[in-house]
mmCIF file of C-alpha atoms in Angstrom:
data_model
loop_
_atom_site.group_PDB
_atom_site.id
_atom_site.type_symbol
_atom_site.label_atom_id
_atom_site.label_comp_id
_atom_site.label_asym_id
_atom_site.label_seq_id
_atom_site.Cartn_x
_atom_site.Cartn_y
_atom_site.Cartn_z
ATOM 1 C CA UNK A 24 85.763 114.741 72.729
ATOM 2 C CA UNK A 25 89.213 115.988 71.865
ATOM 3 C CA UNK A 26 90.649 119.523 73.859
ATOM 4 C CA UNK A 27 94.031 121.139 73.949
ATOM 5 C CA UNK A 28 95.888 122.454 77.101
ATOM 6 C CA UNK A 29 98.808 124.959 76.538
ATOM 7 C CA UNK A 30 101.858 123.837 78.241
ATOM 8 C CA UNK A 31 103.212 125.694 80.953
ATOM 9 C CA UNK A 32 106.682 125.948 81.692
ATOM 10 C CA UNK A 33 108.173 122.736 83.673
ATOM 11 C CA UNK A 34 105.359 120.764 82.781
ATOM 12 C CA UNK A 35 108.028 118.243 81.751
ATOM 13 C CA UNK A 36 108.457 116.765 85.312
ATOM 14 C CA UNK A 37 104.341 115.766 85.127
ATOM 15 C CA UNK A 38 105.141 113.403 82.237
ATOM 16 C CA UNK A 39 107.441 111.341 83.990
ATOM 17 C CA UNK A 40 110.752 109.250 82.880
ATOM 18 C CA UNK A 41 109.710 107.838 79.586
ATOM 19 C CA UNK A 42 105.900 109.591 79.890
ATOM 20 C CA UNK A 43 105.595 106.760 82.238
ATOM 21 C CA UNK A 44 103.272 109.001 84.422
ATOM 22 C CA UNK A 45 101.219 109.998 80.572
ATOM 23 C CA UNK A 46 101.145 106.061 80.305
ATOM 24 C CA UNK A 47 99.202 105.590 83.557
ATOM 25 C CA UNK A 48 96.533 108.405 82.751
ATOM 26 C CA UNK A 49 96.098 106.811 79.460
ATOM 27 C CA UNK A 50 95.335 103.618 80.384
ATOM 28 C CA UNK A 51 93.521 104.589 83.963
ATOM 29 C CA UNK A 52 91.673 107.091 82.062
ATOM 30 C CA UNK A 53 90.850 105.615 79.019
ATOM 31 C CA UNK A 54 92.150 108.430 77.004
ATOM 32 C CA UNK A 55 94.210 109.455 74.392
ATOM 33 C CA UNK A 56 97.393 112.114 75.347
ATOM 34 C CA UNK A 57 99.254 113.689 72.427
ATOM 35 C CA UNK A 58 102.288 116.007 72.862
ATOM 36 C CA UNK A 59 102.809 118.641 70.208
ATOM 37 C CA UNK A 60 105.268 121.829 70.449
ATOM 38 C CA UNK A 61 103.245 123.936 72.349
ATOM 39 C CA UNK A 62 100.097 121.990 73.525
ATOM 40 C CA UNK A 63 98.766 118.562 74.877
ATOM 41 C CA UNK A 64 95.993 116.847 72.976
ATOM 42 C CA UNK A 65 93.493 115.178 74.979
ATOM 43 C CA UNK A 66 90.896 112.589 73.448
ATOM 44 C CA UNK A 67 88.250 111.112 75.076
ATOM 45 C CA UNK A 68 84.991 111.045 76.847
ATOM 46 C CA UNK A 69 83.939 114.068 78.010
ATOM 47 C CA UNK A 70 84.383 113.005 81.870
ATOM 48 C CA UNK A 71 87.453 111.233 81.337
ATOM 49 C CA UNK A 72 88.740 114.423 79.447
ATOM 50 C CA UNK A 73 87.655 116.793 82.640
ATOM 51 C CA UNK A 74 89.223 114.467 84.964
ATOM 52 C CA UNK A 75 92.695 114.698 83.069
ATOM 53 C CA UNK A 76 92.057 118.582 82.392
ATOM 54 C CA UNK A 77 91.941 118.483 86.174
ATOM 55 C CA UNK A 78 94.914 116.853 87.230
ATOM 56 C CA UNK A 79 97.117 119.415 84.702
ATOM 57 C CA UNK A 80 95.690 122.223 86.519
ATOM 58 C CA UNK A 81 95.970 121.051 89.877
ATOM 59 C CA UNK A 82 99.544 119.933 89.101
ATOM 60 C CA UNK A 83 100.203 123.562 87.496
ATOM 61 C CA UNK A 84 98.790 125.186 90.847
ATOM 62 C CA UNK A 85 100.988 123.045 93.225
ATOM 63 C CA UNK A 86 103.995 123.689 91.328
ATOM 64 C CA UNK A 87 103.129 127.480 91.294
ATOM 65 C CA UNK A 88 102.396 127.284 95.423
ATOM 66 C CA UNK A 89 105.826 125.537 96.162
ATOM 67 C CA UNK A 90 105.126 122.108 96.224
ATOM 68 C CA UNK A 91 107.940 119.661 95.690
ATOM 69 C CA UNK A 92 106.884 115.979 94.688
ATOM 70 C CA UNK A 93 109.613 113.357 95.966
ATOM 71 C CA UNK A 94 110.872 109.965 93.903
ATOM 72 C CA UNK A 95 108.008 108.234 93.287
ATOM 73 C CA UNK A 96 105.121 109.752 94.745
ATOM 74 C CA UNK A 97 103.934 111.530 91.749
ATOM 75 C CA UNK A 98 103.083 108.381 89.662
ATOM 76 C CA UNK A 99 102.194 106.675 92.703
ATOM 77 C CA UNK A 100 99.254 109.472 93.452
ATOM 78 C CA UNK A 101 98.452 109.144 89.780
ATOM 79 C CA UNK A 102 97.991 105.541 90.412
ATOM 80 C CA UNK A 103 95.797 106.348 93.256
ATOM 81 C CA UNK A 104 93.874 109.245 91.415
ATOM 82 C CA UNK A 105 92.891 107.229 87.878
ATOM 83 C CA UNK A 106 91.425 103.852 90.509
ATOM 84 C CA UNK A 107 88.888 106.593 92.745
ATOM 85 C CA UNK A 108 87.224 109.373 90.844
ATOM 86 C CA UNK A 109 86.445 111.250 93.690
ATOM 87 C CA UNK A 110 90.458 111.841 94.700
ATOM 88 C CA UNK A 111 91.813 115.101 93.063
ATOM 89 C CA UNK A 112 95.797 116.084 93.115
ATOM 90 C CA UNK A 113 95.504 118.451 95.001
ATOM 91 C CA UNK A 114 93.685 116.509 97.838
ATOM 92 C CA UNK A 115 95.918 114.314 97.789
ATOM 93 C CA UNK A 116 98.879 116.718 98.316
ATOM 94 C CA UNK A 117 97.585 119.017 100.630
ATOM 95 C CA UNK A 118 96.793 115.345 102.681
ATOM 96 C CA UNK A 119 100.506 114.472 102.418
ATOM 97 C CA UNK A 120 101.763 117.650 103.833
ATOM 98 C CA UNK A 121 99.564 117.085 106.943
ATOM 99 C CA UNK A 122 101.418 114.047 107.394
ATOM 100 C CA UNK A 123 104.570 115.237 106.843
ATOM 101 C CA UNK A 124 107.651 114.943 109.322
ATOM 102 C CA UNK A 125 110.994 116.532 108.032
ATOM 103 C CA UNK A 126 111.283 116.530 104.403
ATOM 104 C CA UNK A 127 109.371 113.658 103.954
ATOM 105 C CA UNK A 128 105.313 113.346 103.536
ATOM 106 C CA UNK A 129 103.482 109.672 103.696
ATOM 107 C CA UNK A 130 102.198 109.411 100.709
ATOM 108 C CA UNK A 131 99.993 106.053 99.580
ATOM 109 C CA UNK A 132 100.813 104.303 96.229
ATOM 110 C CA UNK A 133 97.349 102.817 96.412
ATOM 111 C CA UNK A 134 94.095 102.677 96.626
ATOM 112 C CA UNK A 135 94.163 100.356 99.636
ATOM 113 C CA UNK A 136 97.231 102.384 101.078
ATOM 114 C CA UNK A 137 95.293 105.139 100.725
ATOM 115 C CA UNK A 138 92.451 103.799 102.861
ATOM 116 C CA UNK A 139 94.920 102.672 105.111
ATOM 117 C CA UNK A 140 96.492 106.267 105.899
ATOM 118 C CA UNK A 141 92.763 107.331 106.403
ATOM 119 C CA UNK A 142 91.388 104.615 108.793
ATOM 120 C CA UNK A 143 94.620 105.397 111.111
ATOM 121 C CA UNK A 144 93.732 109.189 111.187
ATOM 122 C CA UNK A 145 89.684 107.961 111.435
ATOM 123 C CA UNK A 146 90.525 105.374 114.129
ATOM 124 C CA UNK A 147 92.022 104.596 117.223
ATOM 125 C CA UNK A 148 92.365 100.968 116.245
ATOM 126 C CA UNK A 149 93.768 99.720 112.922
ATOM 127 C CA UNK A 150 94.043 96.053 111.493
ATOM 128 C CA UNK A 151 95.857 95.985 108.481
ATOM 129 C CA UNK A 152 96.355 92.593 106.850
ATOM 130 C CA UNK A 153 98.159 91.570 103.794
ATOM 131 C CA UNK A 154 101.098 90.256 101.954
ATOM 132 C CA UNK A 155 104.532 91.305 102.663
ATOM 133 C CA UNK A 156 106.051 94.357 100.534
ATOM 134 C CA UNK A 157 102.678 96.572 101.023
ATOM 135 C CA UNK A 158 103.566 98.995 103.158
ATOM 136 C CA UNK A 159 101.930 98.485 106.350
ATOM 137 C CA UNK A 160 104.336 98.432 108.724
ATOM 138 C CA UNK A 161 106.582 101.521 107.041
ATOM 139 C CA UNK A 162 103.449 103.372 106.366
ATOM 140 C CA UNK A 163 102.132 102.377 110.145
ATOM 141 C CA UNK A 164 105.907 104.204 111.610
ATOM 142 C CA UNK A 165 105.650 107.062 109.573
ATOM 143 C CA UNK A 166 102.370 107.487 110.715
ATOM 144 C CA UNK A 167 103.806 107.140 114.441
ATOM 145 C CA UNK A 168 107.028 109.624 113.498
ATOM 146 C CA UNK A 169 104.504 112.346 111.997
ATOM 147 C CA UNK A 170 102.158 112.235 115.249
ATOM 148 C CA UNK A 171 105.169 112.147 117.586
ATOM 149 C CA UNK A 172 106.820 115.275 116.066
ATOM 150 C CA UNK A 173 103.299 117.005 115.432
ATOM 151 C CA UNK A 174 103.297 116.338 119.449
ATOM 152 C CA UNK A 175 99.770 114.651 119.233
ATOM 153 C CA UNK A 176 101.362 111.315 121.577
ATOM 154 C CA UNK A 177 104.333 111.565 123.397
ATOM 155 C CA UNK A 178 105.653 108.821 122.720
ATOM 156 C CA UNK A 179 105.814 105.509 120.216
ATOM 157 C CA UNK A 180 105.886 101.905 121.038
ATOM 158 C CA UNK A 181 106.419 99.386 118.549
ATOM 159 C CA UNK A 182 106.397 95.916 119.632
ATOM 160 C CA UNK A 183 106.882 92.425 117.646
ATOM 161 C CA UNK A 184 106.131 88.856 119.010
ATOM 162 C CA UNK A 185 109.750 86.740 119.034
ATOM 163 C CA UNK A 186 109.196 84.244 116.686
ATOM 164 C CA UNK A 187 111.573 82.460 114.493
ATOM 165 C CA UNK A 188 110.083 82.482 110.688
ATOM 166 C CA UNK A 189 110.532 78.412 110.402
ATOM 167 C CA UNK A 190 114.170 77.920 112.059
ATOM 168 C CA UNK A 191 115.279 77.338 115.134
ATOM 169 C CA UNK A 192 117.921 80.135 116.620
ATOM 170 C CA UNK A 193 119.111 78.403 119.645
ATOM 171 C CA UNK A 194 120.169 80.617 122.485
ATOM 172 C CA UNK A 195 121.670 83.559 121.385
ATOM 173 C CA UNK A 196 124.485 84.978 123.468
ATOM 174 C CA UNK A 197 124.748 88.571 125.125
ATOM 175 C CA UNK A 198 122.402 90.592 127.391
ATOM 176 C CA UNK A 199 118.328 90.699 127.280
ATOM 177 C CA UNK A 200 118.178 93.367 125.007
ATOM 178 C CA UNK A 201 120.854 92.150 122.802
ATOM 179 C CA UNK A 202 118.593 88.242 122.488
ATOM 180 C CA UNK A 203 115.348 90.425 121.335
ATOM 181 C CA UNK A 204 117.177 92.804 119.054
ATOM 182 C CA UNK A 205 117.212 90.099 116.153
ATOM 183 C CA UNK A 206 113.838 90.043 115.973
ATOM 184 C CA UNK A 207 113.095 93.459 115.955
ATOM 185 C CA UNK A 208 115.433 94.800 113.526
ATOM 186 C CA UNK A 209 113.020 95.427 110.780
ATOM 187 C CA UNK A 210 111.319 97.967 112.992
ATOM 188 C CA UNK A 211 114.622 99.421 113.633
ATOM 189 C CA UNK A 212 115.437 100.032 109.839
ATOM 190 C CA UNK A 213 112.405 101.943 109.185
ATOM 191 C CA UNK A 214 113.012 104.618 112.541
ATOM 192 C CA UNK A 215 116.768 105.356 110.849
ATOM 193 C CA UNK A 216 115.147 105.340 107.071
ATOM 194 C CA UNK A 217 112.809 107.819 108.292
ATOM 195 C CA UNK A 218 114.954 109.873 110.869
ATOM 196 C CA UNK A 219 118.184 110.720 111.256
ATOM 197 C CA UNK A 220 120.399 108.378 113.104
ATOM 198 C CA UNK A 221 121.100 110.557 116.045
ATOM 199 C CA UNK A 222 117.715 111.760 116.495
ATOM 200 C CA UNK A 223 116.832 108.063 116.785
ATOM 201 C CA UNK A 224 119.654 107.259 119.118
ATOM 202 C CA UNK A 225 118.146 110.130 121.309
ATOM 203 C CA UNK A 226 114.509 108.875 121.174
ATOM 204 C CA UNK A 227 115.532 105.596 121.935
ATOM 205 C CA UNK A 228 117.492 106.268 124.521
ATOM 206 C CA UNK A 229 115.036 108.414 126.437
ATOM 207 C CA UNK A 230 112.623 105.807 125.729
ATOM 208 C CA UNK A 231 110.141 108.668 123.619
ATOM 209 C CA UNK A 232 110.658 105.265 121.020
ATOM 210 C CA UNK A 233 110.373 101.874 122.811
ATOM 211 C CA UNK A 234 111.125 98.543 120.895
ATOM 212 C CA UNK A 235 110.106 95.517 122.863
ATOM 213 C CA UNK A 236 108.785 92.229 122.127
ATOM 214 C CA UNK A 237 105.179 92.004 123.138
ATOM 215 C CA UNK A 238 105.400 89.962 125.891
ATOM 216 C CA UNK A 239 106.553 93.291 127.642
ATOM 217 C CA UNK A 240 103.535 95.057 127.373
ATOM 218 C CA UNK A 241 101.648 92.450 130.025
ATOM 219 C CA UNK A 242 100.543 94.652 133.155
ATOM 220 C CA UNK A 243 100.716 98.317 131.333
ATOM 221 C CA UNK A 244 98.491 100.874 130.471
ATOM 222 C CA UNK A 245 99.298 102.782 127.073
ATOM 223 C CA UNK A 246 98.167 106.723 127.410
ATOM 224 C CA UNK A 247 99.493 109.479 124.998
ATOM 225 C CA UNK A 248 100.921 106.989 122.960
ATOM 226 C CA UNK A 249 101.083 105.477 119.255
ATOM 227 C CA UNK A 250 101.592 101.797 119.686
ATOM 228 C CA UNK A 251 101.876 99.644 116.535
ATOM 229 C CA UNK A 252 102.223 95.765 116.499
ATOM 230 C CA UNK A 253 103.846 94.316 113.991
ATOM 231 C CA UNK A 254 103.805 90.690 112.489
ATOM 232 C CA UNK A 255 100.438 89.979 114.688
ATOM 233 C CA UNK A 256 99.722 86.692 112.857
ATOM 234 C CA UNK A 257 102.335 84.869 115.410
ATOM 235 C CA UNK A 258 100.413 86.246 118.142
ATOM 236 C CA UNK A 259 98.701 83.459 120.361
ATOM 237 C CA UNK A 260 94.942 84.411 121.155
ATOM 238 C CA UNK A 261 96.181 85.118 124.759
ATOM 239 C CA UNK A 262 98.749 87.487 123.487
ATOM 240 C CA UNK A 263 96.403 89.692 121.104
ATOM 241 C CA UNK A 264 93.809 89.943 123.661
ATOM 242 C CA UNK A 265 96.558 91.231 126.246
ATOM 243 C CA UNK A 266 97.651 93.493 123.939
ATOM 244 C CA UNK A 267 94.718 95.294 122.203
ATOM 245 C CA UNK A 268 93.355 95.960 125.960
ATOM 246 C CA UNK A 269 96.275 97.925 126.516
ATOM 247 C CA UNK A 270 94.578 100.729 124.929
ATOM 248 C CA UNK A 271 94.859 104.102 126.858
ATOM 249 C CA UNK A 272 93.557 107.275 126.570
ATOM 250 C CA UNK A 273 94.785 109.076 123.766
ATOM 251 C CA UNK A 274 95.999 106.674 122.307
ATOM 252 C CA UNK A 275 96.200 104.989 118.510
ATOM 253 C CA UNK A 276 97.369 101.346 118.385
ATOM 254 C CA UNK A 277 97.586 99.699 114.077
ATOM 255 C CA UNK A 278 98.003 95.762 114.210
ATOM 256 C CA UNK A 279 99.667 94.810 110.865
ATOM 257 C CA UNK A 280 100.192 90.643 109.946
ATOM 258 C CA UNK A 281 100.460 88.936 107.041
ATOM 259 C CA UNK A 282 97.673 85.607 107.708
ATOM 260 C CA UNK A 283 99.998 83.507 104.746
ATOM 261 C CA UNK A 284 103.046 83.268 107.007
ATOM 262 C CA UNK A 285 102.049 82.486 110.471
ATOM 263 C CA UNK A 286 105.182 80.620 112.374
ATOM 264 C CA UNK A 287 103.391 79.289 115.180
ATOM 265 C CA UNK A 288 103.346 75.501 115.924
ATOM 266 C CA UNK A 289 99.397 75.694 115.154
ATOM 267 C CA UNK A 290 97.985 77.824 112.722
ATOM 268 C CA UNK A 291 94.765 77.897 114.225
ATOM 269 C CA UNK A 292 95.985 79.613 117.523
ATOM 270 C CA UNK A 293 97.171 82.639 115.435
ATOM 271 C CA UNK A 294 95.820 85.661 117.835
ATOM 272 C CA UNK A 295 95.346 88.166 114.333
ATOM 273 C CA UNK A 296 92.860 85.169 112.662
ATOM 274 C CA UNK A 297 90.710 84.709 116.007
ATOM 275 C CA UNK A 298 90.764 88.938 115.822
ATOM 276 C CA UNK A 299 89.755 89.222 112.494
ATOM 277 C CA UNK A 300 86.603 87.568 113.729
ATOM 278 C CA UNK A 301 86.027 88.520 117.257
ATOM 279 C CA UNK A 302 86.430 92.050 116.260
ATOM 280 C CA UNK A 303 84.851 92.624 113.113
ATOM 281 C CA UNK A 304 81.971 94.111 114.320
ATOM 282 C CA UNK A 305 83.333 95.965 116.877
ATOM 283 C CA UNK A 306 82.669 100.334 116.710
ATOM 284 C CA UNK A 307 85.571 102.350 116.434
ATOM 285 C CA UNK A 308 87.969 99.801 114.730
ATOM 286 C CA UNK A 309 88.702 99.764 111.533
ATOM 287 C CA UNK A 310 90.145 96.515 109.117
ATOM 288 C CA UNK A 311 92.251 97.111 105.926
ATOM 289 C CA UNK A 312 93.412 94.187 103.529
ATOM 290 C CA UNK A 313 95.798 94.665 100.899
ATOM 291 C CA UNK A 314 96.529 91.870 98.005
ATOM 292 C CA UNK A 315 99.490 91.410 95.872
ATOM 293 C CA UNK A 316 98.370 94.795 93.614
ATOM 294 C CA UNK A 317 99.328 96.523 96.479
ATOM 295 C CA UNK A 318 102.889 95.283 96.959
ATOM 296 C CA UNK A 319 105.502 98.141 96.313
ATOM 297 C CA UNK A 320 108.823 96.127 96.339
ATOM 298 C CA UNK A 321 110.190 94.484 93.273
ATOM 299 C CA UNK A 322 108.135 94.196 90.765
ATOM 300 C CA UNK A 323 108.578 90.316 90.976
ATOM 301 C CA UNK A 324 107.274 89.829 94.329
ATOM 302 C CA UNK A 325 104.058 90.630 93.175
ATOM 303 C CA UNK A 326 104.594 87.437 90.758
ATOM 304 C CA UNK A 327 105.908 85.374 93.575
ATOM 305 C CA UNK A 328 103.216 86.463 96.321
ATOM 306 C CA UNK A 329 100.647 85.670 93.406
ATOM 307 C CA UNK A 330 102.537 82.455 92.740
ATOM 308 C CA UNK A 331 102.098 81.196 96.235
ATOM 309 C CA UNK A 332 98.740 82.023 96.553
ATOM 310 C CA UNK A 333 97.754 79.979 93.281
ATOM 311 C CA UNK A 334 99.654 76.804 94.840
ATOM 312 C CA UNK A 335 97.711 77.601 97.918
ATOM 313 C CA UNK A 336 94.515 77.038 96.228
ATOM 314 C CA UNK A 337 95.476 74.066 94.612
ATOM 315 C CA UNK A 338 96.628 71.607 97.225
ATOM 316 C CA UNK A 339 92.953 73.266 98.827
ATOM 317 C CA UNK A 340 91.137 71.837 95.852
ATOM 318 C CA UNK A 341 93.181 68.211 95.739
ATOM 319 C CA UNK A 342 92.478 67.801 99.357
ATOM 320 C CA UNK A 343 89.219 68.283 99.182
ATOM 321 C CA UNK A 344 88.572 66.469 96.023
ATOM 322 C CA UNK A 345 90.765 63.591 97.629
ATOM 323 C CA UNK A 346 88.275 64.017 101.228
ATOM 324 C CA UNK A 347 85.607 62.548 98.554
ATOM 325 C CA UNK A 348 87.014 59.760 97.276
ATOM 326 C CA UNK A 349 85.906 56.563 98.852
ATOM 327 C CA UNK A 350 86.296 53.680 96.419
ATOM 328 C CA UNK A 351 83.782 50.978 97.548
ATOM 329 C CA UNK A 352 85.455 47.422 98.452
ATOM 330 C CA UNK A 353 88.764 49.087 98.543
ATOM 331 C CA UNK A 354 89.531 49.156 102.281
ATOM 332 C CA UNK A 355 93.265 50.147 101.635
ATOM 333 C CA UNK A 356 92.000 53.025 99.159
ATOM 334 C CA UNK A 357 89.213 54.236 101.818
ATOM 335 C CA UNK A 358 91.969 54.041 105.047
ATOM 336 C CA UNK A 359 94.370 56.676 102.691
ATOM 337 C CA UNK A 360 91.601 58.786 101.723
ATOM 338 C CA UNK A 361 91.116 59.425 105.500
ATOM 339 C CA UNK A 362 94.355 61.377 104.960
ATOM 340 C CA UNK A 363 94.837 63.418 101.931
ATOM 341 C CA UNK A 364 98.590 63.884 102.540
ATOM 342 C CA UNK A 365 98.813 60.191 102.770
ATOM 343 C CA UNK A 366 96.772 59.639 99.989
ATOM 344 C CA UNK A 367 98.836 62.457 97.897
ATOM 345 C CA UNK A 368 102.008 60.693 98.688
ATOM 346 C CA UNK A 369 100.852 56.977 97.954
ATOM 347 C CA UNK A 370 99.239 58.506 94.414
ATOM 348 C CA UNK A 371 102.875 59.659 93.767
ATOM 349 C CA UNK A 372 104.602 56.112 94.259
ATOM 350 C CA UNK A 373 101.914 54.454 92.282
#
């Protein structure tokens, strides 16, 4: 099927730098885009056609109703339009304006994003879980910021277990707060790239935004409040429990961890793992994984996280190939192959 649309004035900006945003309906799509003088060809199957027809006009009415897409997000809700057939433009817009706080809406750049915005306005409890660079944290404080100024909670508390990621700090000098703030200085840089600096000052200083480490939050009861915990996979099991009982009423609470770089001694004591499976069946909770195609940093962490992960499953697969060798009459082959690692390492000076 092959239709033409006339093009409207300022049409341009849909197209993107380098029809980078024409590129993404092309190939989500599976269609064909031509730009001539005064129209846009469009070649394809009839559905794939109507879905692209649909996107021009919704992007024609939003421009016409005052809408103003920021850096990024238009080719981001692309992304997010061509991978769910049932998400229009316009949905997707009027959504981000709900959540907007300033001049700035939350937008998702993904599919899984996207179910991530909509399980924290669906749910009262939120796990997400994933690599670093997907958003959940950011996406988790904007979320907080747009329900604190909307003046559904009264206040936000955002709380991080102090754990060193592999070194060992020592004892750092200065006051209480001044020892913690180290490790909660990522939370800090996305309140001041969301808000203005003063405005964040003033929260913090009336304690409407509270920054603690979760250890804190033993003995309290969390009403009217957006609570998010960040890097949950260093969480021991007795400091998850603690905290997602701390629950009030009105109340949201989002758990965010990344399960590939837990820093406790043991891995197996990590609270998020044993939560993952305690909870899972648990009504009125909701669990969102992301994966390296949801990663919105450089475009090389993606390769790197991906990288990782593929090593990950290697040494898996030696192990356990190595757990069933037994070579009979070789008691010096059979004692290593009681430990891979030591079997891994002998194999290596041989």
């Amino acid at each position: 099927m092959k239709k033409s649309i006339e093009i409207s004035p300022n049409i341009e900006a849909l197209f993107g730098t380098r029809d980078e945003n024409l590129h993404v309906l092309e190939d989500g799509l599976n269609i064909n885009i031509d730009l001539r003088s005064d129209a846009i060809d469009l070649e394809g199957s009839p559905q794939d056609v109507g879905r692209a027809e649909q996107i021009f006009a919704d992007y024609e009415h939003l421009r016409r109703s005052g809408f103003t897409f920021q850096n990024g997000d238009l080719n981001s809700m692309l992304r997010v339009l061509v991978a769910d057939p049932k998400v229009t433009l316009r949905s997707l817009a009027e959504a981000g304006r709900q959540r907007s706080f300033g001049r700035r809406t939350v937008q998702p750049k993904g599919l899984n994003q996207r179910r991530y915005l909509e399980a924290i306005e669906a749910h009262d409890m939120v796990f997400g879980v994933g690599p670093a660079g997907t958003g959940k944290t950011y996406l988790a404080v904007a979320m907080a910021i747009s329900a604190l100024l909307t003046k559904r909670v009264n206040r936000i508390i955002l709380a991080r277990p102090a754990v060193e990621a592999g070194e060992r700090l020592g004892f750092l000098p200065g006051s209480l707060q001044e020892k913690i703030d180290p490790y909660l200085r990522p939370l800090y840089d996305a309140l001041y790239e969301m808000l203005e600096p003063e405005k964040v000052d003033r929260y913090l200083e009336k304690n409407v935004i509270e920054i603690a480490p979760i250890a804190f939050m033993r003995g309290r009861t969390l009403n009217d409040s957006f609570v998010i915990l960040d890097e949950a996979q260093n969480t021991t099991s007795e400091q998850m429990k603690m905290f997602v009982t701390r629950l009030g009423f009105n109340s949201k609470a989002v758990i965010t961890g990344d399960i590939t770089q837990i820093d406790l001694p043991n891995a197996r004591r990590s609270g998020l793992l044993e939560a993952m499976d305690v909870l899972k069946k648990v009504e009125g909770l909701a669990f969102v994984h992301f994966d390296e195609g949801d990663v919105v940093r450089h475009h090389l962490v993606q390769r790197i996280i991906r990288a990782y992960d593929e090593r990950k499953s290697q040494v898996a697969e030696e192990q356990m190939s190595l757990l069933d060798m037994r070579v009979p009459g070789n008691e010096k082959a059979n004692e290593r192959g009681k430990d891979p690692v030591r079997l891994l390492e002998a194999n290596a000076k041989e």
